[in-house]
Amino acid sequence: MIKRRSVLKAGGAAAAVAATGLARPAIAQKASVLKYAPQAALANPDPIWTTATVAWLHGMMVWDTLYGIDEKLTPQFQMLAGDEVSSDGLTWKMTLRDGLVFTDGEKVRPRDCIASIQRWGKRDGFGQRLMSQVAEMKELDDKTMQIRLNKPYNVMRYSLGYANCFIMPERIAKTDAFTQISEYVGSGPFRFLKDEWVSGASSAWAKNEKYVPRQEAPSYFSGGKVVNFDRVEWVTLPDHATAMSALQTGEIDWWENPDFDFLPTLQKNKDVKIEVLDPLGALGVVAVNHELPPFNNLKLRQALWPAINQQDYMDAVLGEQQQLAHKAGFFIPGSPFANDVDMNILTGKRDLELAKKLVQESGYKGEPIVLMSPSDQPQLKAMCEVTHAMFKSVGLNSQYTSMDWGTLVGRRAKHEPPDQGGWNSFCTTWGGLAVSNPGGHFPLRGNGAGGWFGWPVDPEMEALREKWFESPDLAAQKKVCEDMQRLAFKNVPFYPAGQWFSPTGYRSNLMGMVRAGLILFWGVKRV
């Protein structure tokens, strides 16, 4: 018996920018254009195939989602008019709202949604869990679909609304999840201009005139996605001094991630506004390889706790901008699941001598530790320098190894020993939303080779993750996360290096930015 649960809710900079060559046809002078410098180039526009943040951002522009989370991380209807859930929680009936059309003119139908969920479900952590519980998904009519489960899935709405379950046409969504798509017909507020895309240099999108926004204010990934520009153009400016100059002179309108060192200069410019839009920030992560010596030794991993000083990392990354940093455990502060369990291990007095003694007692044999550092990512490079100094200070044979980020990304996927192209440690950051709960928290997984780089094996952690999915309410979920943090301090899947917020910089004649875990291009307008 299905019952109603939810229903529809009523200079030199100029030359540098020009040199990137935004390959595009002439457009009418009256067309409004927003020029944006992203953190990295859009190398692949398939947000299911890759986990790159810029691809996710692109995906939010081109496709829409069935639900969307709001600023309280609560799921709301997005493409849906409403849903119905059976009293036993096993049958979900979802109804699409009116006016949904793809950019090729075809109506969005349940079959498109089903194929999109299936493809997403092969790559995403939430999706994999959902699909393991799906008995059947079928189209009931042109606007309604039904998902029948073999056991209740209490985070259905959040799973389909928190990230990248983008609804694509069925023919595109049927592409194997491990094969890149080559067609970008969307259901969202923008059209991707594929013919103008120059991988590594520039990308462009046009307003999707067929898109019908919800009649609500935008909130995080939910609400009305109203586009106020005819075009959005991304131009890649890898030289940060050039990007700063371009923002100051108005050659670009928006720079995603200004260097912290440049903030004082930018803050003095009345034509530029500096603002933190991401309410959760990012979690600094020191990753270690659990498959190889010496970090396959639990006693060695535990020995480093007295030497891990989050303040050192925050000082190195943020310099004088310490108001943008906070100490953090294994769940990002500001999320419902952040907790204080065993935080004294990180926040108590630091003791290098104790750490050195514990390293000696761990059985460490002096093995070289290949610490990979990205030369072209200033925040991560600073983190690696702190890590290298810390390793050395407690008697570890750290081998600081510099390379560009692209090379590091390729190398961290290797399981071979370091002398055969493998690695022992690297530093990175994870967006706060991704590490706000167990469902999407890849660094906290314990599923070995099937997990994130470092590949810890921890059946107890995996069991707690399963328990979180099956918890009946928020209170029970919070208790599970306390147990997960306690276990993480014991088994050390990685070392949290702190939380920090990266401000974005834009011209002061822009307004209406949406506060979210990604840069979003709806709502913003020029005044």
Short mmCIF file of C-alpha atoms in Angstrom, two decimals:
data_model
loop_
_atom_site.label_atom_id
_atom_site.label_comp_id
_atom_site.label_asym_id
_atom_site.label_seq_id
_atom_site.Cartn_x
_atom_site.Cartn_y
_atom_site.Cartn_z
CA MET A 1 0.00 0.00 0.00
CA ILE A 2 1.56 3.28 -1.07
CA LYS A 3 0.93 6.33 1.05
CA ARG A 4 1.74 9.97 0.40
CA ARG A 5 4.95 11.07 2.13
CA SER A 6 5.92 14.16 0.19
CA VAL A 7 4.32 16.38 -2.43
CA LEU A 8 5.32 19.34 -4.60
CA LYS A 9 6.63 22.28 -2.54
CA ALA A 10 4.81 25.54 -3.41
CA GLY A 11 47.10 45.25 -19.97
CA GLY A 12 49.63 42.32 -19.70
CA ALA A 13 46.79 40.50 -18.24
CA ALA A 14 44.76 41.23 -21.34
CA ALA A 15 47.44 39.72 -23.55
CA ALA A 16 47.72 36.65 -21.37
CA VAL A 17 43.98 36.08 -21.42
CA ALA A 18 43.82 36.62 -25.16
CA ALA A 19 46.65 34.16 -25.66
CA THR A 20 44.51 31.36 -24.30
CA GLY A 21 42.43 31.71 -27.44
CA LEU A 22 38.77 31.40 -26.56
CA ALA A 23 37.85 29.76 -29.85
CA ARG A 24 34.32 30.99 -30.48
CA PRO A 25 32.33 32.59 -33.25
CA ALA A 26 31.45 36.27 -33.13
CA ILE A 27 28.44 37.00 -30.95
CA ALA A 28 26.16 40.00 -30.82
CA GLN A 29 27.47 42.89 -28.76
CA LYS A 30 24.41 42.82 -26.53
CA ALA A 31 25.06 39.23 -25.45
CA SER A 32 26.00 39.13 -21.76
CA VAL A 33 29.12 37.08 -21.05
CA LEU A 34 30.58 35.93 -17.73
CA LYS A 35 34.32 35.16 -17.92
CA TYR A 36 35.64 32.79 -15.28
CA ALA A 37 39.06 31.35 -14.41
CA PRO A 38 38.60 27.83 -12.94
CA GLN A 39 40.99 26.02 -10.61
CA ALA A 40 41.89 23.66 -13.45
CA ALA A 41 41.09 23.11 -17.10
CA LEU A 42 38.11 21.01 -18.15
CA ALA A 43 40.00 18.01 -19.49
CA ASN A 44 37.04 15.62 -19.58
CA PRO A 45 33.37 16.70 -19.58
CA ASP A 46 31.92 13.39 -18.33
CA PRO A 47 31.11 13.90 -14.62
CA ILE A 48 30.40 10.19 -14.08
CA TRP A 49 33.61 8.89 -15.66
CA THR A 50 35.88 11.30 -13.74
CA THR A 51 35.84 12.62 -10.17
CA ALA A 52 37.50 15.94 -11.12
CA THR A 53 35.83 18.90 -9.42
CA VAL A 54 35.69 20.92 -12.65
CA ALA A 55 33.79 18.09 -14.36
CA TRP A 56 31.30 18.03 -11.49
CA LEU A 57 30.87 21.80 -11.81
CA HIS A 58 30.32 21.42 -15.57
CA GLY A 59 27.81 18.66 -14.84
CA MET A 60 25.79 20.94 -12.56
CA MET A 61 25.54 23.42 -15.43
CA VAL A 62 24.49 20.99 -18.16
CA TRP A 63 22.32 18.42 -16.36
CA ASP A 64 19.75 18.54 -13.59
CA THR A 65 19.05 16.10 -10.75
CA LEU A 66 15.89 14.51 -9.37
CA TYR A 67 16.49 15.98 -5.92
CA GLY A 68 18.86 18.69 -4.74
CA ILE A 69 20.24 19.30 -1.26
CA ASP A 70 19.67 22.71 0.32
CA GLU A 71 21.91 24.80 2.57
CA LYS A 72 21.04 22.56 5.53
CA LEU A 73 22.10 19.50 3.46
CA THR A 74 18.45 18.44 3.40
CA PRO A 75 17.14 16.98 0.10
CA GLN A 76 14.43 18.86 -1.77
CA PHE A 77 12.57 18.09 -5.00
CA GLN A 78 14.39 19.35 -8.10
CA MET A 79 13.24 17.60 -11.29
CA LEU A 80 10.51 15.88 -9.32
CA ALA A 81 7.05 17.20 -8.51
CA GLY A 82 6.80 14.72 -5.65
CA ASP A 83 7.34 11.16 -4.50
CA GLU A 84 5.41 8.45 -2.68
CA VAL A 85 6.93 5.81 -0.41
CA SER A 86 5.25 2.60 0.72
CA SER A 87 4.75 2.06 4.44
CA ASP A 88 7.42 -0.67 4.45
CA GLY A 89 9.90 1.63 2.68
CA LEU A 90 10.41 -0.79 -0.21
CA THR A 91 8.55 0.95 -3.03
CA TRP A 92 9.23 4.47 -4.24
CA LYS A 93 7.09 6.18 -6.86
CA MET A 94 8.59 9.38 -8.30
CA THR A 95 6.75 11.86 -10.52
CA LEU A 96 8.56 14.33 -12.79
CA ARG A 97 7.48 17.94 -12.79
CA ASP A 98 6.08 19.64 -15.91
CA GLY A 99 8.26 21.39 -18.46
CA LEU A 100 11.35 19.15 -18.39
CA VAL A 101 13.00 19.10 -21.82
CA PHE A 102 16.47 18.12 -22.99
CA THR A 103 18.47 20.57 -25.08
CA ASP A 104 17.71 18.50 -28.20
CA GLY A 105 14.00 19.17 -27.66
CA GLU A 106 13.05 15.71 -26.39
CA LYS A 107 10.97 15.45 -23.22
CA VAL A 108 12.65 14.06 -20.11
CA ARG A 109 11.03 10.69 -19.39
CA PRO A 110 11.36 8.16 -16.58
CA ARG A 111 13.38 5.84 -18.85
CA ASP A 112 16.06 8.57 -19.04
CA CYS A 113 16.11 8.81 -15.25
CA ILE A 114 16.39 5.04 -14.81
CA ALA A 115 19.30 4.71 -17.25
CA SER A 116 21.05 7.68 -15.62
CA ILE A 117 20.68 6.21 -12.12
CA GLN A 118 22.04 2.88 -13.35
CA ARG A 119 25.16 4.46 -14.88
CA TRP A 120 25.81 6.71 -11.88
CA GLY A 121 25.22 3.73 -9.59
CA LYS A 122 28.27 1.93 -10.95
CA ARG A 123 30.73 4.65 -9.94
CA ASP A 124 29.37 6.63 -6.96
CA GLY A 125 29.60 5.33 -3.37
CA PHE A 126 25.97 6.15 -2.60
CA GLY A 127 24.93 4.83 -6.01
CA GLN A 128 26.69 1.52 -5.55
CA ARG A 129 24.95 1.01 -2.24
CA LEU A 130 21.55 1.97 -3.69
CA MET A 131 21.89 -0.34 -6.68
CA SER A 132 22.82 -3.25 -4.39
CA GLN A 133 19.34 -2.89 -2.86
CA VAL A 134 17.33 -2.31 -6.04
CA ALA A 135 15.06 -5.15 -7.08
CA GLU A 136 13.49 -3.31 -10.01
CA MET A 137 13.23 0.11 -11.62
CA LYS A 138 10.50 0.66 -14.19
CA GLU A 139 8.62 3.37 -16.04
CA LEU A 140 4.93 3.60 -15.13
CA ASP A 141 4.00 6.36 -17.59
CA ASP A 142 5.61 9.38 -19.29
CA LYS A 143 6.07 11.19 -15.97
CA THR A 144 6.23 8.48 -13.32
CA MET A 145 8.74 5.78 -12.41
CA GLN A 146 8.89 3.20 -9.67
CA ILE A 147 11.89 1.91 -7.74
CA ARG A 148 11.31 -1.32 -5.84
CA LEU A 149 13.91 -2.24 -3.19
CA ASN A 150 14.77 -5.52 -1.51
CA LYS A 151 15.30 -3.65 1.77
CA PRO A 152 14.66 -0.04 2.84
CA TYR A 153 17.15 2.62 1.77
CA ASN A 154 16.73 5.51 4.19
CA VAL A 155 18.95 8.00 2.34
CA MET A 156 17.32 7.71 -1.09
CA ARG A 157 16.58 11.43 -1.50
CA TYR A 158 20.00 12.54 -0.28
CA SER A 159 21.78 10.00 -2.48
CA LEU A 160 20.04 11.23 -5.63
CA GLY A 161 20.44 14.90 -4.73
CA TYR A 162 23.81 15.46 -3.07
CA ALA A 163 26.15 15.22 -6.03
CA ASN A 164 26.34 13.92 -9.56
CA CYS A 165 23.33 11.73 -10.33
CA PHE A 166 22.76 13.80 -13.46
CA ILE A 167 19.80 12.97 -15.67
CA MET A 168 20.90 12.37 -19.27
CA PRO A 169 18.99 11.07 -22.29
CA GLU A 170 18.64 7.31 -22.17
CA ARG A 171 20.86 6.77 -25.24
CA ILE A 172 23.73 8.65 -23.56
CA ALA A 173 23.17 7.19 -20.10
CA LYS A 174 23.45 3.68 -21.55
CA THR A 175 27.15 4.35 -22.21
CA ASP A 176 29.26 2.05 -20.06
CA ALA A 177 30.12 3.86 -16.82
CA PHE A 178 33.83 3.22 -17.44
CA THR A 179 33.69 4.68 -20.96
CA GLN A 180 33.57 8.41 -21.58
CA ILE A 181 30.46 9.89 -23.16
CA SER A 182 30.92 11.96 -26.32
CA GLU A 183 27.55 13.71 -26.45
CA TYR A 184 26.47 16.35 -23.95
CA VAL A 185 22.73 16.80 -24.40
CA GLY A 186 21.51 18.09 -21.06
CA SER A 187 18.49 18.71 -18.87
CA GLY A 188 19.94 21.65 -16.93
CA PRO A 189 20.17 25.43 -17.16
CA PHE A 190 23.09 25.60 -19.64
CA ARG A 191 24.09 24.12 -23.01
CA PHE A 192 27.67 22.94 -23.37
CA LEU A 193 29.23 24.39 -26.53
CA LYS A 194 31.31 21.37 -27.47
CA ASP A 195 32.61 22.92 -30.69
CA GLU A 196 34.20 25.73 -28.66
CA TRP A 197 35.82 23.47 -26.09
CA VAL A 198 39.64 23.48 -26.21
CA SER A 199 40.85 20.89 -23.71
CA GLY A 200 43.35 22.44 -21.34
CA ALA A 201 42.59 26.00 -22.44
CA SER A 202 38.97 27.11 -22.62
CA SER A 203 35.32 26.05 -22.48
CA ALA A 204 32.02 27.79 -23.09
CA TRP A 205 28.33 27.33 -22.25
CA ALA A 206 25.19 29.11 -23.40
CA LYS A 207 21.98 29.70 -21.51
CA ASN A 208 19.53 26.86 -22.12
CA GLU A 209 16.42 28.68 -23.28
CA LYS A 210 14.38 25.47 -22.96
CA TYR A 211 15.08 25.10 -19.23
CA VAL A 212 12.20 25.86 -16.85
CA PRO A 213 13.53 26.77 -13.36
CA ARG A 214 11.65 25.91 -10.21
CA GLN A 215 9.73 28.87 -8.79
CA GLU A 216 11.82 28.97 -5.60
CA ALA A 217 14.89 30.76 -4.35
CA PRO A 218 18.13 28.83 -4.94
CA SER A 219 19.63 27.07 -1.94
CA TYR A 220 22.87 25.08 -2.33
CA PHE A 221 22.07 22.54 -5.13
CA SER A 222 18.29 23.00 -4.89
CA GLY A 223 15.68 25.58 -5.86
CA GLY A 224 15.33 27.85 -8.87
CA LYS A 225 18.30 27.76 -11.24
CA VAL A 226 17.78 31.12 -12.98
CA VAL A 227 20.49 32.01 -15.53
CA ASN A 228 21.16 35.72 -16.06
CA PHE A 229 23.98 35.51 -18.64
CA ASP A 230 23.80 34.47 -22.29
CA ARG A 231 27.21 32.81 -22.08
CA VAL A 232 29.69 31.59 -19.50
CA GLU A 233 33.28 31.27 -20.69
CA TRP A 234 36.05 29.53 -18.78
CA VAL A 235 39.62 30.56 -19.52
CA THR A 236 42.48 28.61 -17.95
CA LEU A 237 45.13 30.85 -16.34
CA PRO A 238 47.68 28.56 -14.71
CA ASP A 239 49.94 31.49 -13.81
CA HIS A 240 48.34 32.88 -10.67
CA ALA A 241 49.96 36.31 -10.95
CA THR A 242 48.40 36.65 -14.39
CA ALA A 243 45.03 35.56 -13.02
CA MET A 244 45.23 38.14 -10.23
CA SER A 245 46.05 40.91 -12.68
CA ALA A 246 43.27 39.81 -15.04
CA LEU A 247 40.73 39.96 -12.22
CA GLN A 248 41.90 43.40 -11.12
CA THR A 249 41.71 44.87 -14.63
CA GLY A 250 38.38 43.24 -15.47
CA GLU A 251 39.71 40.92 -18.18
CA ILE A 252 37.99 38.16 -16.22
CA ASP A 253 34.95 38.49 -13.97
CA TRP A 254 35.62 35.66 -11.54
CA TRP A 255 38.66 33.73 -10.29
CA GLU A 256 37.72 30.52 -8.52
CA ASN A 257 40.63 30.09 -6.11
CA PRO A 258 42.98 33.05 -5.56
CA ASP A 259 46.20 32.18 -3.78
CA PHE A 260 46.03 32.99 -0.07
CA ASP A 261 49.18 35.12 -0.52
CA PHE A 262 47.30 37.34 -3.00
CA LEU A 263 44.27 37.97 -0.79
CA PRO A 264 45.61 41.09 0.98
CA THR A 265 46.26 42.78 -2.39
CA LEU A 266 42.89 41.80 -3.82
CA GLN A 267 41.05 42.91 -0.68
CA LYS A 268 42.39 46.44 -1.17
CA ASN A 269 40.87 46.69 -4.64
CA LYS A 270 37.40 48.27 -4.49
CA ASP A 271 36.51 46.63 -7.83
CA VAL A 272 37.07 43.11 -6.45
CA LYS A 273 35.17 41.20 -3.81
CA ILE A 274 36.64 38.27 -1.87
CA GLU A 275 34.12 35.86 -0.36
CA VAL A 276 33.89 32.33 0.98
CA LEU A 277 30.95 30.63 -0.75
CA ASP A 278 31.52 27.04 0.39
CA PRO A 279 30.07 26.67 3.91
CA LEU A 280 32.00 23.43 4.54
CA GLY A 281 35.40 24.26 3.10
CA ALA A 282 37.90 21.45 2.55
CA LEU A 283 39.61 18.77 4.62
CA GLY A 284 43.37 18.47 4.37
CA VAL A 285 44.44 14.83 4.01
CA VAL A 286 47.82 13.15 4.41
CA ALA A 287 47.42 9.85 2.58
CA VAL A 288 49.64 6.82 3.21
CA ASN A 289 49.95 3.57 1.28
CA HIS A 290 48.61 0.72 3.43
CA GLU A 291 49.71 -1.98 0.97
CA LEU A 292 53.48 -1.41 1.26
CA PRO A 293 56.10 -0.96 3.98
CA PRO A 294 56.42 1.01 6.11
CA PHE A 295 52.80 2.22 6.41
CA ASN A 296 51.37 -1.29 6.30
CA ASN A 297 52.61 -1.36 9.90
CA LEU A 298 49.76 -0.22 12.19
CA LYS A 299 52.14 0.58 15.04
CA LEU A 300 54.08 2.97 12.80
CA ARG A 301 50.89 4.71 11.64
CA GLN A 302 49.81 5.15 15.26
CA ALA A 303 53.28 6.35 16.25
CA LEU A 304 52.88 9.52 14.20
CA TRP A 305 49.85 10.88 16.06
CA PRO A 306 51.89 12.88 18.64
CA ALA A 307 53.77 14.51 15.72
CA ILE A 308 50.77 15.47 13.56
CA ASN A 309 50.31 19.19 14.15
CA GLN A 310 47.34 20.59 12.26
CA GLN A 311 48.42 24.13 13.09
CA ASP A 312 51.63 23.58 11.11
CA TYR A 313 49.57 22.64 8.07
CA MET A 314 47.19 25.57 8.46
CA ASP A 315 50.10 27.99 8.88
CA ALA A 316 51.82 26.68 5.75
CA VAL A 317 48.70 26.76 3.59
CA LEU A 318 47.00 29.94 4.78
CA GLY A 319 49.83 32.12 6.07
CA GLU A 320 48.25 35.14 7.77
CA GLN A 321 44.69 34.13 6.82
CA GLN A 322 44.23 31.94 9.90
CA GLN A 323 40.62 33.04 10.34
CA LEU A 324 39.87 30.71 7.43
CA ALA A 325 41.09 27.57 9.23
CA HIS A 326 39.85 25.18 11.93
CA LYS A 327 41.09 21.93 13.42
CA ALA A 328 39.18 18.90 12.20
CA GLY A 329 38.64 15.23 12.81
CA PHE A 330 37.61 12.62 10.27
CA PHE A 331 34.29 14.32 9.39
CA ILE A 332 34.30 17.92 8.19
CA PRO A 333 33.32 20.44 10.89
CA GLY A 334 29.96 22.02 10.16
CA SER A 335 28.39 18.75 9.04
CA PRO A 336 25.85 16.89 11.20
CA PHE A 337 28.34 14.05 11.71
CA ALA A 338 31.40 15.95 12.93
CA ASN A 339 32.14 14.93 16.52
CA ASP A 340 34.73 15.25 19.29
CA VAL A 341 35.40 11.56 19.92
CA ASP A 342 39.12 11.06 20.68
CA MET A 343 39.96 14.52 19.28
CA ASN A 344 42.45 14.94 22.13
CA ILE A 345 44.74 12.72 20.02
CA LEU A 346 44.99 15.64 17.58
CA THR A 347 44.41 18.63 19.84
CA GLY A 348 46.51 17.64 22.85
CA LYS A 349 50.12 18.67 23.36
CA ARG A 350 52.37 17.75 20.41
CA ASP A 351 55.35 15.64 21.40
CA LEU A 352 57.98 14.90 18.73
CA GLU A 353 60.18 13.02 21.18
CA LEU A 354 57.35 10.68 22.08
CA ALA A 355 56.57 10.15 18.39
CA LYS A 356 60.25 9.43 17.69
CA LYS A 357 60.31 6.87 20.52
CA LEU A 358 57.12 5.19 19.23
CA VAL A 359 58.57 5.05 15.71
CA GLN A 360 61.64 3.23 17.06
CA GLU A 361 59.42 0.82 18.99
CA SER A 362 57.19 0.15 15.96
CA GLY A 363 59.77 -1.97 14.18
CA TYR A 364 60.44 0.59 11.44
CA LYS A 365 63.54 -0.53 9.55
CA GLY A 366 64.52 2.72 7.85
CA GLU A 367 62.74 2.03 4.58
CA PRO A 368 62.70 5.00 2.17
CA ILE A 369 59.34 6.80 2.06
CA VAL A 370 58.49 8.29 -1.33
CA LEU A 371 56.45 11.42 -0.53
CA MET A 372 54.90 12.75 -3.75
CA SER A 373 54.54 16.54 -3.91
CA PRO A 374 52.75 18.43 -6.73
CA SER A 375 54.89 21.31 -7.96
CA ASP A 376 51.92 23.10 -9.57
CA GLN A 377 49.47 23.02 -6.62
CA PRO A 378 50.65 25.57 -4.00
CA GLN A 379 48.37 24.39 -1.17
CA LEU A 380 49.30 20.74 -1.60
CA LYS A 381 52.99 21.55 -2.05
CA ALA A 382 52.93 23.43 1.27
CA MET A 383 51.26 20.45 2.95
CA CYS A 384 53.91 18.10 1.59
CA GLU A 385 56.72 20.32 2.88
CA VAL A 386 55.21 20.16 6.38
CA THR A 387 54.78 16.39 6.09
CA HIS A 388 58.37 15.89 4.90
CA ALA A 389 59.74 17.90 7.83
CA MET A 390 57.56 15.98 10.27
CA PHE A 391 58.63 12.60 8.85
CA LYS A 392 62.29 13.60 9.15
CA SER A 393 61.87 14.93 12.68
CA VAL A 394 60.68 11.55 14.00
CA GLY A 395 63.32 9.50 12.20
CA LEU A 396 61.56 8.47 8.99
CA ASN A 397 63.62 8.24 5.78
CA SER A 398 61.43 10.63 3.79
CA GLN A 399 62.23 11.08 0.10
CA TYR A 400 60.56 14.32 -1.05
CA THR A 401 59.65 13.73 -4.71
CA SER A 402 58.34 16.66 -6.78
CA MET A 403 56.19 16.28 -9.90
CA ASP A 404 53.26 18.00 -11.57
CA TRP A 405 49.75 17.18 -10.36
CA GLY A 406 48.86 15.23 -13.50
CA THR A 407 51.85 12.93 -13.02
CA LEU A 408 51.02 12.50 -9.33
CA VAL A 409 47.42 11.56 -10.14
CA GLY A 410 48.67 8.86 -12.49
CA ARG A 411 51.32 7.57 -10.11
CA ARG A 412 49.06 7.36 -7.04
CA ALA A 413 46.98 4.72 -8.87
CA LYS A 414 49.99 2.35 -9.03
CA HIS A 415 50.19 -0.54 -6.57
CA GLU A 416 53.85 -1.35 -7.36
CA PRO A 417 56.68 -0.60 -4.89
CA PRO A 418 58.21 2.89 -5.12
CA ASP A 419 61.30 1.68 -6.98
CA GLN A 420 58.93 0.39 -9.67
CA GLY A 421 56.92 3.59 -9.98
CA GLY A 422 54.78 3.35 -6.85
CA TRP A 423 54.60 5.59 -3.78
CA ASN A 424 54.25 5.77 0.01
CA SER A 425 52.54 9.09 0.78
CA PHE A 426 51.00 12.25 -0.72
CA CYS A 427 48.86 15.17 0.42
CA THR A 428 45.56 16.38 -0.95
CA THR A 429 42.30 18.05 0.04
CA TRP A 430 38.75 16.75 -0.11
CA GLY A 431 35.76 19.04 -0.55
CA GLY A 432 33.83 19.29 2.70
CA LEU A 433 30.60 17.93 1.26
CA ALA A 434 32.34 14.73 0.13
CA VAL A 435 33.69 14.02 3.61
CA SER A 436 30.61 15.18 5.53
CA ASN A 437 29.07 11.70 5.90
CA PRO A 438 30.06 8.03 5.53
CA GLY A 439 28.22 7.53 2.25
CA GLY A 440 30.52 9.70 0.15
CA HIS A 441 33.63 9.64 2.37
CA PHE A 442 36.09 7.74 0.15
CA PRO A 443 39.23 8.30 2.31
CA LEU A 444 37.44 6.65 5.24
CA ARG A 445 36.59 3.46 3.36
CA GLY A 446 38.15 0.16 4.41
CA ASN A 447 37.51 -1.80 1.22
CA GLY A 448 41.13 -2.26 0.17
CA ALA A 449 41.93 -2.26 -3.53
CA GLY A 450 38.34 -1.32 -4.32
CA GLY A 451 38.69 1.94 -2.42
CA TRP A 452 40.54 5.24 -2.57
CA PHE A 453 44.31 5.59 -3.00
CA GLY A 454 46.11 4.14 -0.01
CA TRP A 455 43.73 1.16 -0.02
CA PRO A 456 43.27 0.45 3.71
CA VAL A 457 41.57 -2.83 4.59
CA ASP A 458 39.24 -2.45 7.56
CA PRO A 459 36.20 -4.77 7.66
CA GLU A 460 35.01 -3.17 10.92
CA MET A 461 34.92 0.27 9.25
CA GLU A 462 32.98 -1.15 6.33
CA ALA A 463 30.51 -2.74 8.73
CA LEU A 464 29.98 0.59 10.47
CA ARG A 465 29.38 2.23 7.09
CA GLU A 466 26.70 -0.37 6.38
CA LYS A 467 25.20 0.31 9.80
CA TRP A 468 25.05 4.04 8.99
CA PHE A 469 23.10 3.37 5.79
CA GLU A 470 20.62 1.26 7.73
CA SER A 471 20.25 3.61 10.72
CA PRO A 472 16.63 4.71 11.18
CA ASP A 473 17.26 8.35 12.11
CA LEU A 474 19.83 11.13 12.49
CA ALA A 475 20.58 10.33 16.12
CA ALA A 476 21.46 6.74 15.26
CA GLN A 477 23.58 7.91 12.31
CA LYS A 478 25.50 10.30 14.56
CA LYS A 479 26.26 7.50 16.99
CA VAL A 480 27.66 5.39 14.15
CA CYS A 481 29.89 8.28 13.06
CA GLU A 482 31.28 8.59 16.58
CA ASP A 483 32.20 4.91 16.42
CA MET A 484 33.75 5.41 12.99
CA GLN A 485 35.93 8.28 14.22
CA ARG A 486 37.03 6.25 17.25
CA LEU A 487 38.02 3.39 14.95
CA ALA A 488 39.78 5.74 12.51
CA PHE A 489 42.00 7.13 15.26
CA LYS A 490 42.87 3.53 16.12
CA ASN A 491 43.52 2.16 12.62
CA VAL A 492 44.61 5.39 10.87
CA PRO A 493 43.26 5.24 7.30
CA PHE A 494 44.77 8.72 6.77
CA TYR A 495 45.80 11.78 8.82
CA PRO A 496 43.42 14.79 8.89
CA ALA A 497 45.45 17.99 8.45
CA GLY A 498 42.71 20.50 9.28
CA GLN A 499 39.82 22.32 7.66
CA TRP A 500 40.23 25.48 5.62
CA PHE A 501 38.06 27.69 3.48
CA SER A 502 39.27 28.92 0.09
CA PRO A 503 37.74 32.29 -0.81
CA THR A 504 36.70 33.04 -4.34
CA GLY A 505 37.35 36.40 -6.01
CA TYR A 506 35.01 38.24 -8.37
CA ARG A 507 34.33 41.70 -9.74
CA SER A 508 32.28 43.83 -7.36
CA ASN A 509 29.63 44.46 -10.02
CA LEU A 510 28.52 40.82 -9.69
CA MET A 511 25.97 39.68 -7.13
CA GLY A 512 23.66 36.76 -6.37
CA MET A 513 26.27 34.01 -5.90
CA VAL A 514 24.83 30.82 -4.41
CA ARG A 515 26.60 29.51 -1.32
CA ALA A 516 27.39 25.84 -2.02
CA GLY A 517 30.11 23.23 -2.16
CA LEU A 518 30.78 24.16 -5.80
CA ILE A 519 30.88 27.36 -7.81
CA LEU A 520 27.42 27.67 -9.39
CA PHE A 521 26.51 29.93 -12.29
CA TRP A 522 22.80 30.40 -11.74
CA GLY A 523 21.58 33.29 -9.62
CA VAL A 524 24.65 35.43 -10.33
CA LYS A 525 24.07 38.63 -12.28
CA ARG A 526 25.85 41.83 -13.19
CA VAL A 527 24.67 45.11 -11.67
#
